[in-house]
Amino acid sequence: MSPKESKKFWLMKTEPDVFSFEDLVNAPNRTTHWEGVRNYQARNFMRDSFKKGDQVLIYHSNVDEPAVFGVATVVREGYPDHFALDPKSKYFDSDAKKKGESPWIMVDVQATHRFKTPVTRNQLKNIAKAKTMMVLQRGARLSVQPVSEEHFNLILELGSPSKITK
DNA sequence: GCCAACGTTGGC
DNA sequence: GCCAACGTTGGC
């Protein structure tokens, strides 16, 4: 991939009932493996394009007030999501089990900055420069998506990030 | 809770 | 390969 095509900024959705930004902050070393992505396009981003040091906006979906809560960084690049092979996991994939290997990919991310003010979807919808963000488009279900540097910086300004030091 | 939009599956 | 049926996502 040429440098021009490489992406440095991403957005990842999570349902906070399942795993919230604070869960990430409270995880050992503020780091977790981002398992359970079961969409090919999202997987391909993690497999082919995620690089160490890339920055990721963490977005809460499927809640009353969807919003970006903070920033994480990629600390381990794509590797097989073995939860697909574990019958006890909610992310079990019986086809993968039959083949004996997982076609799914996860990455490790570490929380770096918490927003003093989460940047809400409603807020973004009212900002002209943000309207083209993928996450705001109607029917945009992709759970891992690229974000332009401009949009990333805009959201950082809006969120007043503070570095997490604990 | 509703339902539009989307991705996947499978019959043909 | 088409496309209807189905299951899921996720905003509202």
PDB file of C-alpha atoms in Angstrom, chain A residues 30-159:
ATOM      1  CA  ARG A  30      -5.743   0.285  29.407  1.00  0.00           C
ATOM      2  CA  THR A  31      -5.501  -2.238  26.604  1.00  0.00           C
ATOM      3  CA  THR A  32      -7.829  -4.799  25.092  1.00  0.00           C
ATOM      4  CA  HIS A  33      -8.167  -7.056  22.091  1.00  0.00           C
ATOM      5  CA  TRP A  34     -10.995  -5.829  19.896  1.00  0.00           C
ATOM      6  CA  GLU A  35     -12.660  -9.158  19.216  1.00  0.00           C
ATOM      7  CA  GLY A  36     -15.976  -9.976  17.648  1.00  0.00           C
ATOM      8  CA  VAL A  37     -15.853  -8.000  14.404  1.00  0.00           C
ATOM      9  CA  ARG A  38     -17.758 -10.223  11.979  1.00  0.00           C
ATOM     10  CA  ASN A  39     -17.988  -8.075   8.893  1.00  0.00           C
ATOM     11  CA  TYR A  40     -15.571  -8.531   6.029  1.00  0.00           C
ATOM     12  CA  GLN A  41     -15.041  -4.901   5.212  1.00  0.00           C
ATOM     13  CA  ALA A  42     -14.329  -4.062   8.834  1.00  0.00           C
ATOM     14  CA  ARG A  43     -12.061  -7.079   9.143  1.00  0.00           C
ATOM     15  CA  ASN A  44     -10.123  -6.058   6.066  1.00  0.00           C
ATOM     16  CA  PHE A  45      -9.428  -2.650   7.533  1.00  0.00           C
ATOM     17  CA  MET A  46      -8.002  -4.248  10.666  1.00  0.00           C
ATOM     18  CA  ARG A  47      -6.081  -6.874   8.736  1.00  0.00           C
ATOM     19  CA  ASP A  48      -4.645  -4.731   5.974  1.00  0.00           C
ATOM     20  CA  SER A  49      -4.572  -1.160   7.133  1.00  0.00           C
ATOM     21  CA  PHE A  50      -4.342  -0.855  10.900  1.00  0.00           C
ATOM     22  CA  LYS A  51      -0.828   0.098  11.920  1.00  0.00           C
ATOM     23  CA  LYS A  52       0.771   0.529  15.292  1.00  0.00           C
ATOM     24  CA  GLY A  53       0.323   4.095  16.423  1.00  0.00           C
ATOM     25  CA  ASP A  54      -2.845   4.697  14.426  1.00  0.00           C
ATOM     26  CA  GLN A  55      -5.406   6.607  16.416  1.00  0.00           C
ATOM     27  CA  VAL A  56      -8.925   5.385  17.017  1.00  0.00           C
ATOM     28  CA  LEU A  57     -12.040   7.257  18.086  1.00  0.00           C
ATOM     29  CA  ILE A  58     -14.141   5.118  20.406  1.00  0.00           C
ATOM     30  CA  TYR A  59     -17.843   5.562  19.670  1.00  0.00           C
ATOM     31  CA  HIS A  60     -20.782   4.298  21.708  1.00  0.00           C
ATOM     32  CA  SER A  61     -23.597   3.001  19.521  1.00  0.00           C
ATOM     33  CA  ASN A  62     -27.076   1.682  20.200  1.00  0.00           C
ATOM     34  CA  VAL A  63     -27.672   4.030  23.131  1.00  0.00           C
ATOM     35  CA  ASP A  64     -29.887   7.060  23.747  1.00  0.00           C
ATOM     36  CA  GLU A  65     -27.091   9.504  23.013  1.00  0.00           C
ATOM     37  CA  PRO A  66     -24.516   8.006  20.638  1.00  0.00           C
ATOM     38  CA  ALA A  67     -21.157   9.776  21.011  1.00  0.00           C
ATOM     39  CA  VAL A  68     -17.389   9.593  20.763  1.00  0.00           C
ATOM     40  CA  PHE A  69     -15.992   9.181  24.267  1.00  0.00           C
ATOM     41  CA  GLY A  70     -12.273   9.153  23.760  1.00  0.00           C
ATOM     42  CA  VAL A  71      -9.229   8.085  21.824  1.00  0.00           C
ATOM     43  CA  ALA A  72      -7.219   4.889  21.730  1.00  0.00           C
ATOM     44  CA  THR A  73      -4.110   3.879  19.843  1.00  0.00           C
ATOM     45  CA  VAL A  74      -3.270   0.671  18.021  1.00  0.00           C
ATOM     46  CA  VAL A  75      -0.676  -1.260  20.036  1.00  0.00           C
ATOM     47  CA  ARG A  76      -0.853  -4.571  18.167  1.00  0.00           C
ATOM     48  CA  GLU A  77      -1.640  -5.018  14.502  1.00  0.00           C
ATOM     49  CA  GLY A  78      -4.111  -7.528  13.111  1.00  0.00           C
ATOM     50  CA  TYR A  79      -3.969 -11.156  14.252  1.00  0.00           C
ATOM     51  CA  PRO A  80      -6.470 -14.023  14.251  1.00  0.00           C
ATOM     52  CA  ASP A  81      -9.563 -13.564  16.421  1.00  0.00           C
ATOM     53  CA  HIS A  82      -9.477 -16.933  18.171  1.00  0.00           C
ATOM     54  CA  PHE A  83     -12.810 -16.278  19.866  1.00  0.00           C
ATOM     55  CA  ALA A  84     -14.341 -17.499  16.596  1.00  0.00           C
ATOM     56  CA  LEU A  85     -13.096 -20.991  17.482  1.00  0.00           C
ATOM     57  CA  ASP A  86     -14.350 -20.990  21.071  1.00  0.00           C
ATOM     58  CA  PRO A  87     -17.825 -22.519  21.366  1.00  0.00           C
ATOM     59  CA  LYS A  88     -18.302 -20.725  24.666  1.00  0.00           C
ATOM     60  CA  SER A  89     -17.721 -17.298  23.123  1.00  0.00           C
ATOM     61  CA  LYS A  90     -20.608 -15.191  21.930  1.00  0.00           C
ATOM     62  CA  TYR A  91     -18.487 -14.609  18.834  1.00  0.00           C
ATOM     63  CA  PHE A  92     -18.205 -18.310  18.010  1.00  0.00           C
ATOM     64  CA  ASP A  93     -18.254 -19.070  14.291  1.00  0.00           C
ATOM     65  CA  SER A  94     -19.083 -22.688  13.513  1.00  0.00           C
ATOM     66  CA  ASP A  95     -17.802 -22.487   9.936  1.00  0.00           C
ATOM     67  CA  ALA A  96     -14.458 -21.237  11.200  1.00  0.00           C
ATOM     68  CA  LYS A  97     -14.382 -24.079  13.710  1.00  0.00           C
ATOM     69  CA  LYS A  98     -14.940 -26.644  10.921  1.00  0.00           C
ATOM     70  CA  LYS A  99     -12.017 -25.245   8.976  1.00  0.00           C
ATOM     71  CA  GLY A 100      -9.909 -25.213  12.114  1.00  0.00           C
ATOM     72  CA  GLU A 101      -8.802 -21.629  11.704  1.00  0.00           C
ATOM     73  CA  SER A 102     -10.333 -18.252  12.248  1.00  0.00           C
ATOM     74  CA  PRO A 103     -10.780 -15.997   9.233  1.00  0.00           C
ATOM     75  CA  TRP A 104     -11.541 -13.135  11.578  1.00  0.00           C
ATOM     76  CA  ILE A 105      -9.088 -10.560  12.791  1.00  0.00           C
ATOM     77  CA  MET A 106      -8.673  -8.470  15.893  1.00  0.00           C
ATOM     78  CA  VAL A 107      -6.269  -5.746  16.942  1.00  0.00           C
ATOM     79  CA  ASP A 108      -5.169  -4.509  20.348  1.00  0.00           C
ATOM     80  CA  VAL A 109      -5.949  -0.939  21.302  1.00  0.00           C
ATOM     81  CA  GLN A 110      -4.934   1.131  24.305  1.00  0.00           C
ATOM     82  CA  ALA A 111      -6.923   4.068  25.656  1.00  0.00           C
ATOM     83  CA  THR A 112      -4.914   7.288  25.548  1.00  0.00           C
ATOM     84  CA  HIS A 113      -7.288  10.217  25.936  1.00  0.00           C
ATOM     85  CA  ARG A 114     -10.659  10.695  27.578  1.00  0.00           C
ATOM     86  CA  PHE A 115     -12.934  13.465  26.369  1.00  0.00           C
ATOM     87  CA  LYS A 116     -14.037  15.913  29.031  1.00  0.00           C
ATOM     88  CA  THR A 117     -17.133  16.372  26.893  1.00  0.00           C
ATOM     89  CA  PRO A 118     -18.156  13.390  24.766  1.00  0.00           C
ATOM     90  CA  VAL A 119     -18.804  14.454  21.196  1.00  0.00           C
ATOM     91  CA  THR A 120     -22.364  13.487  20.448  1.00  0.00           C
ATOM     92  CA  ARG A 121     -23.879  12.397  17.205  1.00  0.00           C
ATOM     93  CA  ASN A 122     -26.471  15.165  17.458  1.00  0.00           C
ATOM     94  CA  GLN A 123     -23.736  17.722  17.932  1.00  0.00           C
ATOM     95  CA  LEU A 124     -21.847  16.465  14.885  1.00  0.00           C
ATOM     96  CA  LYS A 125     -24.938  16.488  12.709  1.00  0.00           C
ATOM     97  CA  ASN A 126     -25.165  20.226  13.231  1.00  0.00           C
ATOM     98  CA  ILE A 127     -21.619  20.954  12.186  1.00  0.00           C
ATOM     99  CA  ALA A 128     -21.191  21.496   8.478  1.00  0.00           C
ATOM    100  CA  LYS A 129     -17.641  20.161   8.335  1.00  0.00           C
ATOM    101  CA  ALA A 130     -18.650  16.927  10.057  1.00  0.00           C
ATOM    102  CA  LYS A 131     -21.608  16.059   7.869  1.00  0.00           C
ATOM    103  CA  THR A 132     -19.608  13.910   5.491  1.00  0.00           C
ATOM    104  CA  MET A 133     -18.321  11.608   8.224  1.00  0.00           C
ATOM    105  CA  MET A 134     -19.124   8.000   7.443  1.00  0.00           C
ATOM    106  CA  VAL A 135     -20.615   7.335  10.854  1.00  0.00           C
ATOM    107  CA  LEU A 136     -23.269   9.995  10.286  1.00  0.00           C
ATOM    108  CA  GLN A 137     -24.498   8.611   6.989  1.00  0.00           C
ATOM    109  CA  ARG A 138     -27.877   6.973   6.948  1.00  0.00           C
ATOM    110  CA  GLY A 139     -27.621   3.221   7.299  1.00  0.00           C
ATOM    111  CA  ALA A 140     -23.867   3.265   7.897  1.00  0.00           C
ATOM    112  CA  ARG A 141     -23.457   0.074   9.889  1.00  0.00           C
ATOM    113  CA  LEU A 142     -19.750  -0.477   9.434  1.00  0.00           C
ATOM    114  CA  SER A 143     -18.304  -0.926  12.923  1.00  0.00           C
ATOM    115  CA  VAL A 144     -14.718  -0.139  11.960  1.00  0.00           C
ATOM    116  CA  GLN A 145     -14.295   2.781   9.627  1.00  0.00           C
ATOM    117  CA  PRO A 146     -11.669   5.245   8.426  1.00  0.00           C
ATOM    118  CA  VAL A 147     -11.785   8.863   9.546  1.00  0.00           C
ATOM    119  CA  SER A 148     -10.069  11.718   7.749  1.00  0.00           C
ATOM    120  CA  GLU A 149      -7.402  13.661   9.579  1.00  0.00           C
ATOM    121  CA  GLU A 150      -9.592  16.757   9.343  1.00  0.00           C
ATOM    122  CA  HIS A 151     -12.530  15.019  10.987  1.00  0.00           C
ATOM    123  CA  PHE A 152     -10.306  13.465  13.615  1.00  0.00           C
ATOM    124  CA  ASN A 153      -8.862  16.849  14.552  1.00  0.00           C
ATOM    125  CA  LEU A 154     -12.289  18.435  14.586  1.00  0.00           C
ATOM    126  CA  ILE A 155     -13.618  15.852  17.017  1.00  0.00           C
ATOM    127  CA  LEU A 156     -10.549  16.217  19.198  1.00  0.00           C
ATOM    128  CA  GLU A 157     -11.162  19.954  19.453  1.00  0.00           C
ATOM    129  CA  LEU A 158     -14.784  19.415  20.357  1.00  0.00           C
ATOM    130  CA  GLY A 159     -14.046  16.770  22.966  1.00  0.00           C
TER     131      GLY A 159
END
